[in-house]
PDB file of C-alpha atoms and ligand atoms in Angstrom:
ATOM      1  CA  UNK A1046       0.365  -0.119  -0.245  1.00 48.00           C
ATOM      2  CA  UNK A1047       1.189   3.741  -0.761  1.00 48.00           C
ATOM      3  CA  UNK A1048       1.603   5.449   1.518  1.00 46.00           C
ATOM      4  CA  UNK A1049       1.482   9.062   1.329  1.00 46.00           C
ATOM      5  CA  UNK A1050       2.854  11.783   3.930  1.00 47.00           C
ATOM      6  CA  UNK A1051       2.137  14.596   4.734  1.00 48.00           C
ATOM      7  CA  UNK A1052       4.808  15.554   3.425  1.00 64.00           C
ATOM      8  CA  UNK A1053       2.507  16.708   0.051  1.00 76.00           C
ATOM      9  CA  UNK A1054       4.349  20.648  -0.475  1.00 90.00           C
ATOM     10  CA  UNK A1055       7.528  18.398  -1.781  1.00 96.00           C
ATOM     11  CA  UNK A1056       7.899  18.466  -5.223  1.00 97.00           C
ATOM     12  CA  UNK A1057      10.664  17.226  -7.192  1.00 98.00           C
ATOM     13  CA  UNK A1058      11.865  18.436  -9.981  1.00 98.00           C
ATOM     14  CA  UNK A1059      13.431  16.018 -12.666  1.00 97.00           C
ATOM     15  CA  UNK A1060      15.752  17.184 -15.465  1.00 97.00           C
ATOM     16  CA  UNK A1061      16.591  14.077 -17.676  1.00 92.00           C
ATOM     17  CA  UNK A1062      19.766  14.526 -19.760  1.00 85.00           C
ATOM     18  CA  UNK A1063      20.672  12.529 -23.072  1.00 75.00           C
ATOM     19  CA  UNK A1064      18.818  10.133 -23.847  1.00 73.00           C
ATOM     20  CA  UNK A1065      16.284  10.794 -21.232  1.00 78.00           C
ATOM     21  CA  UNK A1066      14.356  13.237 -22.057  1.00 64.00           C
ATOM     22  CA  UNK A1067      11.662  11.859 -24.351  1.00 64.00           C
ATOM     23  CA  UNK A1068      10.465   8.713 -23.001  1.00 70.00           C
ATOM     24  CA  UNK A1069      10.363  10.036 -19.062  1.00 78.00           C
ATOM     25  CA  UNK A1070       7.548  11.416 -19.482  1.00 77.00           C
ATOM     26  CA  UNK A1071       5.063   8.263 -20.496  1.00 75.00           C
ATOM     27  CA  UNK A1072       7.015   6.518 -18.134  1.00 78.00           C
ATOM     28  CA  UNK A1073       6.151   8.523 -14.978  1.00 81.00           C
ATOM     29  CA  UNK A1074       2.632   8.374 -16.137  1.00 79.00           C
ATOM     30  CA  UNK A1075       2.985  12.251 -16.689  1.00 85.00           C
ATOM     31  CA  UNK A1076      -0.777  13.768 -17.345  1.00 83.00           C
ATOM     32  CA  UNK A1077      -0.677  17.361 -16.918  1.00 90.00           C
ATOM     33  CA  UNK A1078       1.688  19.764 -19.289  1.00 93.00           C
ATOM     34  CA  UNK A1079       3.019  23.085 -19.093  1.00 96.00           C
ATOM     35  CA  UNK A1080       4.179  24.776 -22.578  1.00 96.00           C
ATOM     36  CA  UNK A1081       7.637  26.123 -22.380  1.00 97.00           C
ATOM     37  CA  UNK A1082       5.613  29.558 -23.068  1.00 97.00           C
ATOM     38  CA  UNK A1083       3.879  28.865 -20.218  1.00 97.00           C
ATOM     39  CA  UNK A1084       7.382  28.515 -18.516  1.00 98.00           C
ATOM     40  CA  UNK A1085       8.853  31.392 -19.717  1.00 98.00           C
ATOM     41  CA  UNK A1086      10.322  33.026 -17.375  1.00 98.00           C
ATOM     42  CA  UNK A1087      12.829  36.293 -16.187  1.00 98.00           C
ATOM     43  CA  UNK A1088      15.614  34.194 -17.567  1.00 98.00           C
ATOM     44  CA  UNK A1089      14.043  33.494 -20.983  1.00 98.00           C
ATOM     45  CA  UNK A1090      12.096  29.556 -21.661  1.00 98.00           C
ATOM     46  CA  UNK A1091      13.267  26.927 -21.092  1.00 98.00           C
ATOM     47  CA  UNK A1092      14.184  24.130 -23.105  1.00 97.00           C
ATOM     48  CA  UNK A1093      11.199  21.821 -22.851  1.00 95.00           C
ATOM     49  CA  UNK A1094       7.853  21.600 -21.538  1.00 95.00           C
ATOM     50  CA  UNK A1095       7.338  20.910 -18.199  1.00 96.00           C
ATOM     51  CA  UNK A1096       5.251  17.612 -17.500  1.00 95.00           C
ATOM     52  CA  UNK A1097       3.409  16.905 -14.562  1.00 95.00           C
ATOM     53  CA  UNK A1098       2.867  13.951 -12.395  1.00 93.00           C
ATOM     54  CA  UNK A1099       3.195  12.892  -8.979  1.00 92.00           C
ATOM     55  CA  UNK A1100       5.229   8.988  -7.549  1.00 92.00           C
ATOM     56  CA  UNK A1101       3.087   7.593  -4.873  1.00 90.00           C
ATOM     57  CA  UNK A1102       1.665  10.795  -3.721  1.00 90.00           C
ATOM     58  CA  UNK A1103       4.708  13.470  -4.685  1.00 93.00           C
ATOM     59  CA  UNK A1104       4.605  16.035  -7.768  1.00 94.00           C
ATOM     60  CA  UNK A1105       7.012  15.351  -9.828  1.00 96.00           C
ATOM     61  CA  UNK A1106       7.587  18.479 -12.610  1.00 96.00           C
ATOM     62  CA  UNK A1107      10.059  16.612 -15.845  1.00 96.00           C
ATOM     63  CA  UNK A1108      11.746  18.819 -18.282  1.00 96.00           C
ATOM     64  CA  UNK A1109      14.493  17.851 -20.819  1.00 95.00           C
ATOM     65  CA  UNK A1110      17.830  19.170 -20.617  1.00 96.00           C
ATOM     66  CA  UNK A1111      18.753  19.320 -24.182  1.00 95.00           C
ATOM     67  CA  UNK A1112      14.648  19.874 -25.440  1.00 94.00           C
ATOM     68  CA  UNK A1113      12.209  17.617 -26.945  1.00 90.00           C
ATOM     69  CA  UNK A1114      14.319  15.566 -29.672  1.00 89.00           C
ATOM     70  CA  UNK A1115      17.626  17.019 -27.946  1.00 89.00           C
ATOM     71  CA  UNK A1116      17.596  20.527 -29.785  1.00 94.00           C
ATOM     72  CA  UNK A1117      19.339  22.355 -27.714  1.00 96.00           C
ATOM     73  CA  UNK A1118      24.090  22.338 -27.649  1.00 97.00           C
ATOM     74  CA  UNK A1119      25.110  22.159 -24.232  1.00 97.00           C
ATOM     75  CA  UNK A1120      26.320  25.805 -24.994  1.00 98.00           C
ATOM     76  CA  UNK A1121      22.926  26.619 -25.899  1.00 98.00           C
ATOM     77  CA  UNK A1122      20.695  25.449 -22.816  1.00 98.00           C
ATOM     78  CA  UNK A1123      18.765  27.915 -20.605  1.00 98.00           C
ATOM     79  CA  UNK A1124      20.002  26.677 -17.839  1.00 98.00           C
ATOM     80  CA  UNK A1125      19.045  29.498 -15.662  1.00 98.00           C
ATOM     81  CA  UNK A1126      15.479  29.119 -17.230  1.00 98.00           C
ATOM     82  CA  UNK A1127      15.263  26.143 -16.496  1.00 98.00           C
ATOM     83  CA  UNK A1128      16.214  26.535 -13.062  1.00 98.00           C
ATOM     84  CA  UNK A1129      13.774  29.162 -12.252  1.00 98.00           C
ATOM     85  CA  UNK A1130      11.154  27.082 -14.278  1.00 98.00           C
ATOM     86  CA  UNK A1131      11.279  24.304 -11.765  1.00 98.00           C
ATOM     87  CA  UNK A1132      11.452  26.823  -8.684  1.00 98.00           C
ATOM     88  CA  UNK A1133       8.866  28.471 -10.074  1.00 98.00           C
ATOM     89  CA  UNK A1134       7.029  24.886 -10.246  1.00 97.00           C
ATOM     90  CA  UNK A1135       7.346  25.282  -6.515  1.00 97.00           C
ATOM     91  CA  UNK A1136      10.326  21.776  -6.885  1.00 98.00           C
ATOM     92  CA  UNK A1137      11.737  22.012  -3.260  1.00 98.00           C
ATOM     93  CA  UNK A1138      14.179  19.373  -4.852  1.00 98.00           C
ATOM     94  CA  UNK A1139      16.675  18.710  -7.982  1.00 98.00           C
ATOM     95  CA  UNK A1140      16.960  15.411  -9.226  1.00 98.00           C
ATOM     96  CA  UNK A1141      19.140  15.326 -12.466  1.00 98.00           C
ATOM     97  CA  UNK A1142      20.641  12.838 -14.681  1.00 96.00           C
ATOM     98  CA  UNK A1143      23.929  12.847 -17.225  1.00 96.00           C
ATOM     99  CA  UNK A1144      26.095  11.165 -19.384  1.00 95.00           C
ATOM    100  CA  UNK A1145      29.226  11.069 -18.696  1.00 97.00           C
ATOM    101  CA  UNK A1146      33.023  10.003 -19.252  1.00 97.00           C
ATOM    102  CA  UNK A1147      35.027   7.343 -16.943  1.00 97.00           C
ATOM    103  CA  UNK A1148      38.739   8.808 -16.028  1.00 98.00           C
ATOM    104  CA  UNK A1149      39.452   6.675 -13.854  1.00 97.00           C
ATOM    105  CA  UNK A1150      40.245   2.301 -14.112  1.00 95.00           C
ATOM    106  CA  UNK A1151      37.537   2.859 -11.541  1.00 97.00           C
ATOM    107  CA  UNK A1152      34.702   3.311 -13.148  1.00 97.00           C
ATOM    108  CA  UNK A1153      33.600   1.471 -16.125  1.00 95.00           C
ATOM    109  CA  UNK A1154      30.673   2.166 -19.017  1.00 94.00           C
ATOM    110  CA  UNK A1155      27.378   1.638 -17.745  1.00 94.00           C
ATOM    111  CA  UNK A1156      28.788   2.550 -14.047  1.00 96.00           C
ATOM    112  CA  UNK A1157      26.459   4.669 -11.804  1.00 97.00           C
ATOM    113  CA  UNK A1158      27.947   7.698  -9.939  1.00 98.00           C
ATOM    114  CA  UNK A1159      26.309   9.672  -7.374  1.00 98.00           C
ATOM    115  CA  UNK A1160      29.354  13.371  -7.891  1.00 98.00           C
ATOM    116  CA  UNK A1161      30.053  15.244  -4.969  1.00 98.00           C
ATOM    117  CA  UNK A1162      31.861  17.837  -5.988  1.00 98.00           C
ATOM    118  CA  UNK A1163      33.000  19.546  -9.547  1.00 98.00           C
ATOM    119  CA  UNK A1164      35.291  21.546 -11.600  1.00 98.00           C
ATOM    120  CA  UNK A1165      33.575  24.105 -13.778  1.00 98.00           C
ATOM    121  CA  UNK A1166      35.688  24.462 -17.284  1.00 98.00           C
ATOM    122  CA  UNK A1167      32.942  26.076 -18.781  1.00 98.00           C
ATOM    123  CA  UNK A1168      33.762  29.500 -20.820  1.00 98.00           C
ATOM    124  CA  UNK A1169      30.242  30.598 -22.641  1.00 97.00           C
ATOM    125  CA  UNK A1170      27.396  30.242 -20.322  1.00 98.00           C
ATOM    126  CA  UNK A1171      25.827  32.418 -17.115  1.00 98.00           C
ATOM    127  CA  UNK A1172      26.532  30.965 -14.157  1.00 97.00           C
ATOM    128  CA  UNK A1173      24.238  33.635 -11.378  1.00 98.00           C
ATOM    129  CA  UNK A1174      20.994  34.323 -11.104  1.00 98.00           C
ATOM    130  CA  UNK A1175      22.354  37.564  -9.622  1.00 98.00           C
ATOM    131  CA  UNK A1176      23.380  39.928 -12.462  1.00 96.00           C
ATOM    132  CA  UNK A1177      20.550  42.343 -11.955  1.00 94.00           C
ATOM    133  CA  UNK A1178      18.287  40.124 -14.535  1.00 96.00           C
ATOM    134  CA  UNK A1179      15.719  39.808 -12.514  1.00 97.00           C
ATOM    135  CA  UNK A1180      14.422  41.533  -9.320  1.00 95.00           C
ATOM    136  CA  UNK A1181      14.142  37.870  -6.858  1.00 96.00           C
ATOM    137  CA  UNK A1182      17.365  37.690  -6.928  1.00 97.00           C
ATOM    138  CA  UNK A1183      18.696  41.508  -6.191  1.00 96.00           C
ATOM    139  CA  UNK A1184      22.076  42.402  -4.672  1.00 96.00           C
ATOM    140  CA  UNK A1185      25.702  40.519  -4.416  1.00 96.00           C
ATOM    141  CA  UNK A1186      26.039  36.522  -3.659  1.00 97.00           C
ATOM    142  CA  UNK A1187      29.195  34.935  -3.340  1.00 98.00           C
ATOM    143  CA  UNK A1188      27.600  31.110  -2.778  1.00 98.00           C
ATOM    144  CA  UNK A1189      29.775  28.756  -0.891  1.00 98.00           C
ATOM    145  CA  UNK A1190      30.436  25.323  -3.118  1.00 98.00           C
ATOM    146  CA  UNK A1191      31.343  22.733  -0.355  1.00 98.00           C
ATOM    147  CA  UNK A1192      28.931  20.678  -0.389  1.00 98.00           C
ATOM    148  CA  UNK A1193      28.523  21.021  -3.846  1.00 98.00           C
ATOM    149  CA  UNK A1194      25.988  18.776  -3.772  1.00 98.00           C
ATOM    150  CA  UNK A1195      22.952  18.429  -1.167  1.00 98.00           C
ATOM    151  CA  UNK A1196      24.419  15.388   0.751  1.00 98.00           C
ATOM    152  CA  UNK A1197      21.373  14.188   2.108  1.00 98.00           C
ATOM    153  CA  UNK A1198      19.339  14.197  -1.213  1.00 98.00           C
ATOM    154  CA  UNK A1199      22.738  12.788  -3.091  1.00 98.00           C
ATOM    155  CA  UNK A1200      22.565   9.732  -0.298  1.00 98.00           C
ATOM    156  CA  UNK A1201      18.665   8.952  -1.177  1.00 98.00           C
ATOM    157  CA  UNK A1202      20.184   8.643  -5.088  1.00 98.00           C
ATOM    158  CA  UNK A1203      22.396   6.127  -3.688  1.00 98.00           C
ATOM    159  CA  UNK A1204      20.067   4.516  -1.469  1.00 98.00           C
ATOM    160  CA  UNK A1205      17.445   3.891  -3.794  1.00 98.00           C
ATOM    161  CA  UNK A1206      20.416   2.293  -6.542  1.00 97.00           C
ATOM    162  CA  UNK A1207      21.350   0.523  -3.392  1.00 97.00           C
ATOM    163  CA  UNK A1208      17.100  -0.979  -2.881  1.00 97.00           C
ATOM    164  CA  UNK A1209      17.585  -2.220  -6.432  1.00 97.00           C
ATOM    165  CA  UNK A1210      20.991  -3.887  -5.517  1.00 96.00           C
ATOM    166  CA  UNK A1211      22.431  -1.688  -8.412  1.00 95.00           C
ATOM    167  CA  UNK A1212      26.111  -1.159  -8.289  1.00 94.00           C
ATOM    168  CA  UNK A1213      26.731   2.509  -7.676  1.00 97.00           C
ATOM    169  CA  UNK A1214      29.699   4.928  -6.830  1.00 98.00           C
ATOM    170  CA  UNK A1215      29.781   7.582  -4.133  1.00 98.00           C
ATOM    171  CA  UNK A1216      31.349  10.585  -4.501  1.00 98.00           C
ATOM    172  CA  UNK A1217      33.374  11.587  -7.840  1.00 98.00           C
ATOM    173  CA  UNK A1218      34.190  14.553  -8.890  1.00 98.00           C
ATOM    174  CA  UNK A1219      32.986  15.532 -12.549  1.00 98.00           C
ATOM    175  CA  UNK A1220      34.331  18.444 -14.453  1.00 98.00           C
ATOM    176  CA  UNK A1221      31.699  20.164 -16.977  1.00 98.00           C
ATOM    177  CA  UNK A1222      33.909  21.341 -20.131  1.00 98.00           C
ATOM    178  CA  UNK A1223      31.995  23.684 -22.187  1.00 98.00           C
ATOM    179  CA  UNK A1224      31.503  21.100 -25.702  1.00 97.00           C
ATOM    180  CA  UNK A1225      30.252  20.934 -28.267  1.00 97.00           C
ATOM    181  CA  UNK A1226      33.401  19.060 -29.115  1.00 98.00           C
ATOM    182  CA  UNK A1227      34.979  15.971 -26.902  1.00 97.00           C
ATOM    183  CA  UNK A1228      38.579  16.644 -25.199  1.00 98.00           C
ATOM    184  CA  UNK A1229      41.632  16.212 -26.809  1.00 97.00           C
ATOM    185  CA  UNK A1230      43.857  13.810 -25.270  1.00 97.00           C
ATOM    186  CA  UNK A1231      46.028  15.715 -23.946  1.00 97.00           C
ATOM    187  CA  UNK A1232      43.235  17.085 -21.845  1.00 98.00           C
ATOM    188  CA  UNK A1233      41.340  14.610 -21.134  1.00 98.00           C
ATOM    189  CA  UNK A1234      45.278  13.593 -19.439  1.00 98.00           C
ATOM    190  CA  UNK A1235      45.143  17.166 -17.527  1.00 98.00           C
ATOM    191  CA  UNK A1236      41.214  16.500 -16.201  1.00 98.00           C
ATOM    192  CA  UNK A1237      42.778  13.710 -14.290  1.00 98.00           C
ATOM    193  CA  UNK A1238      45.537  14.578 -13.395  1.00 98.00           C
ATOM    194  CA  UNK A1239      43.160  17.265 -11.720  1.00 98.00           C
ATOM    195  CA  UNK A1240      41.497  14.538  -9.486  1.00 98.00           C
ATOM    196  CA  UNK A1241      38.556  14.751 -12.276  1.00 98.00           C
ATOM    197  CA  UNK A1242      36.797  10.997 -12.574  1.00 98.00           C
ATOM    198  CA  UNK A1243      34.179  11.852 -14.502  1.00 98.00           C
ATOM    199  CA  UNK A1244      33.702  14.412 -17.173  1.00 98.00           C
ATOM    200  CA  UNK A1245      30.568  15.945 -18.800  1.00 98.00           C
ATOM    201  CA  UNK A1246      29.348  18.755 -20.729  1.00 98.00           C
ATOM    202  CA  UNK A1247      25.726  20.078 -18.598  1.00 97.00           C
ATOM    203  CA  UNK A1248      26.270  19.905 -14.486  1.00 98.00           C
ATOM    204  CA  UNK A1249      27.857  23.156 -14.401  1.00 98.00           C
ATOM    205  CA  UNK A1250      25.892  26.194 -14.368  1.00 98.00           C
ATOM    206  CA  UNK A1251      23.166  23.712 -13.231  1.00 98.00           C
ATOM    207  CA  UNK A1252      24.471  22.503 -10.274  1.00 98.00           C
ATOM    208  CA  UNK A1253      25.593  26.033  -9.230  1.00 98.00           C
ATOM    209  CA  UNK A1254      22.105  27.884  -9.631  1.00 98.00           C
ATOM    210  CA  UNK A1255      20.044  25.045  -8.295  1.00 98.00           C
ATOM    211  CA  UNK A1256      21.600  26.363  -4.964  1.00 98.00           C
ATOM    212  CA  UNK A1257      21.698  29.448  -5.476  1.00 98.00           C
ATOM    213  CA  UNK A1258      17.797  29.347  -6.541  1.00 98.00           C
ATOM    214  CA  UNK A1259      17.123  27.759  -3.266  1.00 98.00           C
ATOM    215  CA  UNK A1260      16.527  23.848  -4.726  1.00 98.00           C
ATOM    216  CA  UNK A1261      18.379  21.335  -3.274  1.00 98.00           C
ATOM    217  CA  UNK A1262      20.215  19.492  -6.532  1.00 98.00           C
ATOM    218  CA  UNK A1263      21.231  16.094  -6.759  1.00 98.00           C
ATOM    219  CA  UNK A1264      22.740  14.036  -9.820  1.00 98.00           C
ATOM    220  CA  UNK A1265      23.036  10.260 -10.608  1.00 98.00           C
ATOM    221  CA  UNK A1266      26.003  10.498 -13.266  1.00 97.00           C
ATOM    222  CA  UNK A1267      25.788   7.438 -15.606  1.00 96.00           C
ATOM    223  CA  UNK A1268      29.729   6.683 -17.498  1.00 96.00           C
ATOM    224  CA  UNK A1269      28.927   6.026 -20.661  1.00 96.00           C
ATOM    225  CA  UNK A1270      32.850   5.745 -21.906  1.00 96.00           C
ATOM    226  CA  UNK A1271      37.088   6.813 -21.175  1.00 96.00           C
ATOM    227  CA  UNK A1272      36.909   9.963 -23.377  1.00 96.00           C
ATOM    228  CA  UNK A1273      39.764   9.571 -24.777  1.00 96.00           C
ATOM    229  CA  UNK A1274      42.890   8.262 -22.421  1.00 95.00           C
ATOM    230  CA  UNK A1275      42.569   4.969 -22.030  1.00 93.00           C
ATOM    231  CA  UNK A1276      45.171   3.556 -24.723  1.00 87.00           C
ATOM    232  CA  UNK A1277      43.621  -0.268 -24.834  1.00 83.00           C
ATOM    233  CA  UNK A1278      39.559   1.803 -25.106  1.00 84.00           C
ATOM    234  CA  UNK A1279      37.938   2.691 -28.005  1.00 86.00           C
ATOM    235  CA  UNK A1280      37.777   6.716 -27.487  1.00 89.00           C
ATOM    236  CA  UNK A1281      35.009   8.122 -27.274  1.00 86.00           C
ATOM    237  CA  UNK A1282      32.113   8.848 -30.169  1.00 90.00           C
ATOM    238  CA  UNK A1283      28.665  10.190 -30.000  1.00 91.00           C
ATOM    239  CA  UNK A1284      26.826   8.006 -31.236  1.00 88.00           C
ATOM    240  CA  UNK A1285      28.527   5.279 -28.782  1.00 86.00           C
ATOM    241  CA  UNK A1286      27.841   7.627 -26.238  1.00 86.00           C
ATOM    242  CA  UNK A1287      23.718   7.287 -26.444  1.00 87.00           C
ATOM    243  CA  UNK A1288      24.098   3.317 -27.225  1.00 88.00           C
ATOM    244  CA  UNK A1289      25.560   2.825 -23.394  1.00 86.00           C
ATOM    245  CA  UNK A1290      23.341   5.406 -22.764  1.00 86.00           C
ATOM    246  CA  UNK A1291      20.200   3.855 -23.272  1.00 87.00           C
ATOM    247  CA  UNK A1292      20.838  -0.410 -22.532  1.00 88.00           C
ATOM    248  CA  UNK A1293      21.674   1.191 -19.461  1.00 88.00           C
ATOM    249  CA  UNK A1294      18.444   3.638 -18.663  1.00 91.00           C
ATOM    250  CA  UNK A1295      16.270   1.343 -16.897  1.00 93.00           C
ATOM    251  CA  UNK A1296      18.722   1.813 -14.088  1.00 95.00           C
ATOM    252  CA  UNK A1297      18.292   5.749 -14.140  1.00 95.00           C
ATOM    253  CA  UNK A1298      14.490   5.574 -14.602  1.00 95.00           C
ATOM    254  CA  UNK A1299      14.468   3.065 -11.777  1.00 96.00           C
ATOM    255  CA  UNK A1300      16.469   5.057  -9.057  1.00 97.00           C
ATOM    256  CA  UNK A1301      15.096   8.136 -10.474  1.00 96.00           C
ATOM    257  CA  UNK A1302      11.937   6.660  -9.253  1.00 96.00           C
ATOM    258  CA  UNK A1303      12.260   5.184  -6.455  1.00 97.00           C
ATOM    259  CA  UNK A1304      14.337   8.490  -5.018  1.00 98.00           C
ATOM    260  CA  UNK A1305      11.225  10.572  -4.968  1.00 97.00           C
ATOM    261  CA  UNK A1306       9.395   7.906  -3.640  1.00 96.00           C
ATOM    262  CA  UNK A1307      12.405   7.718   0.047  1.00 97.00           C
ATOM    263  CA  UNK A1308      12.513  11.915  -1.034  1.00 97.00           C
ATOM    264  CA  UNK A1309       8.915  11.802   0.144  1.00 95.00           C
ATOM    265  CA  UNK A1310       9.575   9.916   3.296  1.00 94.00           C
ATOM    266  CA  UNK A1311      11.581  12.522   5.213  1.00 94.00           C
ATOM    267  CA  UNK A1312      11.225  16.096   6.777  1.00 94.00           C
ATOM    268  CA  UNK A1313      13.415  18.573   4.562  1.00 96.00           C
ATOM    269  CA  UNK A1314      12.041  21.446   6.153  1.00 96.00           C
ATOM    270  CA  UNK A1315      15.064  21.987   8.190  1.00 97.00           C
ATOM    271  CA  UNK A1316      16.999  20.824   4.561  1.00 97.00           C
ATOM    272  CA  UNK A1317      15.302  23.775   2.260  1.00 97.00           C
ATOM    273  CA  UNK A1318      14.885  26.789   5.613  1.00 97.00           C
ATOM    274  CA  UNK A1319      18.889  25.718   6.431  1.00 98.00           C
ATOM    275  CA  UNK A1320      20.011  26.718   2.320  1.00 98.00           C
ATOM    276  CA  UNK A1321      17.241  29.563   1.998  1.00 97.00           C
ATOM    277  CA  UNK A1322      19.441  30.996   4.700  1.00 97.00           C
ATOM    278  CA  UNK A1323      22.687  30.565   4.091  1.00 98.00           C
ATOM    279  CA  UNK A1324      21.672  32.029   0.562  1.00 98.00           C
ATOM    280  CA  UNK A1325      20.381  35.012   2.383  1.00 96.00           C
ATOM    281  CA  UNK A1326      23.987  35.809   4.396  1.00 97.00           C
ATOM    282  CA  UNK A1327      25.851  35.175   1.513  1.00 97.00           C
ATOM    283  CA  UNK A1328      24.330  37.785  -0.323  1.00 96.00           C
ATOM    284  CA  UNK A1329      26.647  40.862   0.485  1.00 96.00           C
ATOM    285  CA  UNK A1330      24.773  43.549  -0.503  1.00 94.00           C
ATOM    286  CA  UNK A1331      23.573  46.403   2.363  1.00 89.00           C
ATOM    287  CA  UNK A1332      19.846  45.529   2.005  1.00 82.00           C
ATOM    288  CA  UNK A1333      18.071  49.775   1.805  1.00 75.00           C
TER     289      UNK A1333
HETATM  290  N1  ADE B 849      29.391  12.834 -22.037  1.00 89.65           N
HETATM  291  C1  ADE B 849      29.573  11.208 -22.175  1.00 89.65           C
HETATM  292  N2  ADE B 849      30.614  11.439 -22.443  1.00 89.65           N
HETATM  293  C2  ADE B 849      31.809  12.115 -22.885  1.00 89.65           C
HETATM  294  C3  ADE B 849      32.809  12.726 -22.875  1.00 89.65           C
HETATM  295  N3  ADE B 849      34.128  11.683 -22.841  1.00 89.65           N
HETATM  296  N4  ADE B 849      32.681  14.102 -22.487  1.00 89.65           N
HETATM  297  C4  ADE B 849      32.479  14.863 -22.105  1.00 89.65           C
HETATM  298  N5  ADE B 849      31.219  14.427 -22.101  1.00 89.65           N
HETATM  299  C5  ADE B 849      30.625  13.865 -22.296  1.00 89.65           C
END
C-alpha cells in the first residue's frame, strides 16, 4: 500500500539528460503539461515543456535538458531559465541525470555515480542569477560550494540504487567542459591529473544555479565511455555514448522513481530552511 505522508508540499523536479528526455514523461505517467511559453520566466524559455506527474503522492516535474528531440547543445541550454522554471513550479528538490565520460580505471561503462564535487571548465555560460536580470535575485551573492551537491538528496539516490541492487559509486568529481567537442587526449589526461573522476558538458552551471535558487540538487551520473585517455579503449564517439546510455537507461529511471518515493518519506523543512538562510547570509549587498 502506498503511504502518502503529510509532505504534500514536497515537489521533485527531474532534469533528464541526453537519452532520457523524450521517454520519461510516459514512464512516469505524467498527465499534464506546462508549455514552454507558459513556463517562460525572467531568464527566458526553459528547454522543454514541463511535464507534471505524481509518484506515491509526491508531485514531480520533468524537464528535458536538451529540449524535445535534443535540439539544444550544452552551451545552448538556458540553464537559468530551466532552474527558475522548476523553482516557479514550486519544486523543493532537483534530481538530474547526466551521461559522462570516465576518467578513471575505477569507473567502467554503465557504472552509476553520485558525484559530490565539480570542476567548472565552461567558458560561455551564465553562471549566476545575481546579475541584475531579475528583481527576485538582487544584490551580490557569493554562495559557498562545499558541499556542491545536496548531501542528503545525494544519499537518497545512493539508497535508491542500493535498494534496487545496482552497483553505484558514492562520490566523485565531475569536470564540466564547454563542448560541444570532446576533449583532446592531452586535455583528457590533464583532467585526470586534476583529480576528475568523470567528464561531462552540463552539470555546471546547473548544480550551482540550483543552489542559488534554494533547491536541493543531486545528480545521478552514468559513465558511458572512457573519453580518449585509455590506450586499450575506443575513443569516445557521440553515437556510442547514446548506445551505452540506452542500454543502461532503465537503471536511471528506476533510481529516480525510487528516490522520489524516499524523498517523500523524509522531513525536509530544516534542509530547505538552512539553504534559504545560507543564500541570504551569502548576499553581501547592504539592504536599503
Ligand atoms: N558525455 C559523455 N561522455 C563524455 C565525454 N567523454 N566528455 C564529455 N562529455 C561526455
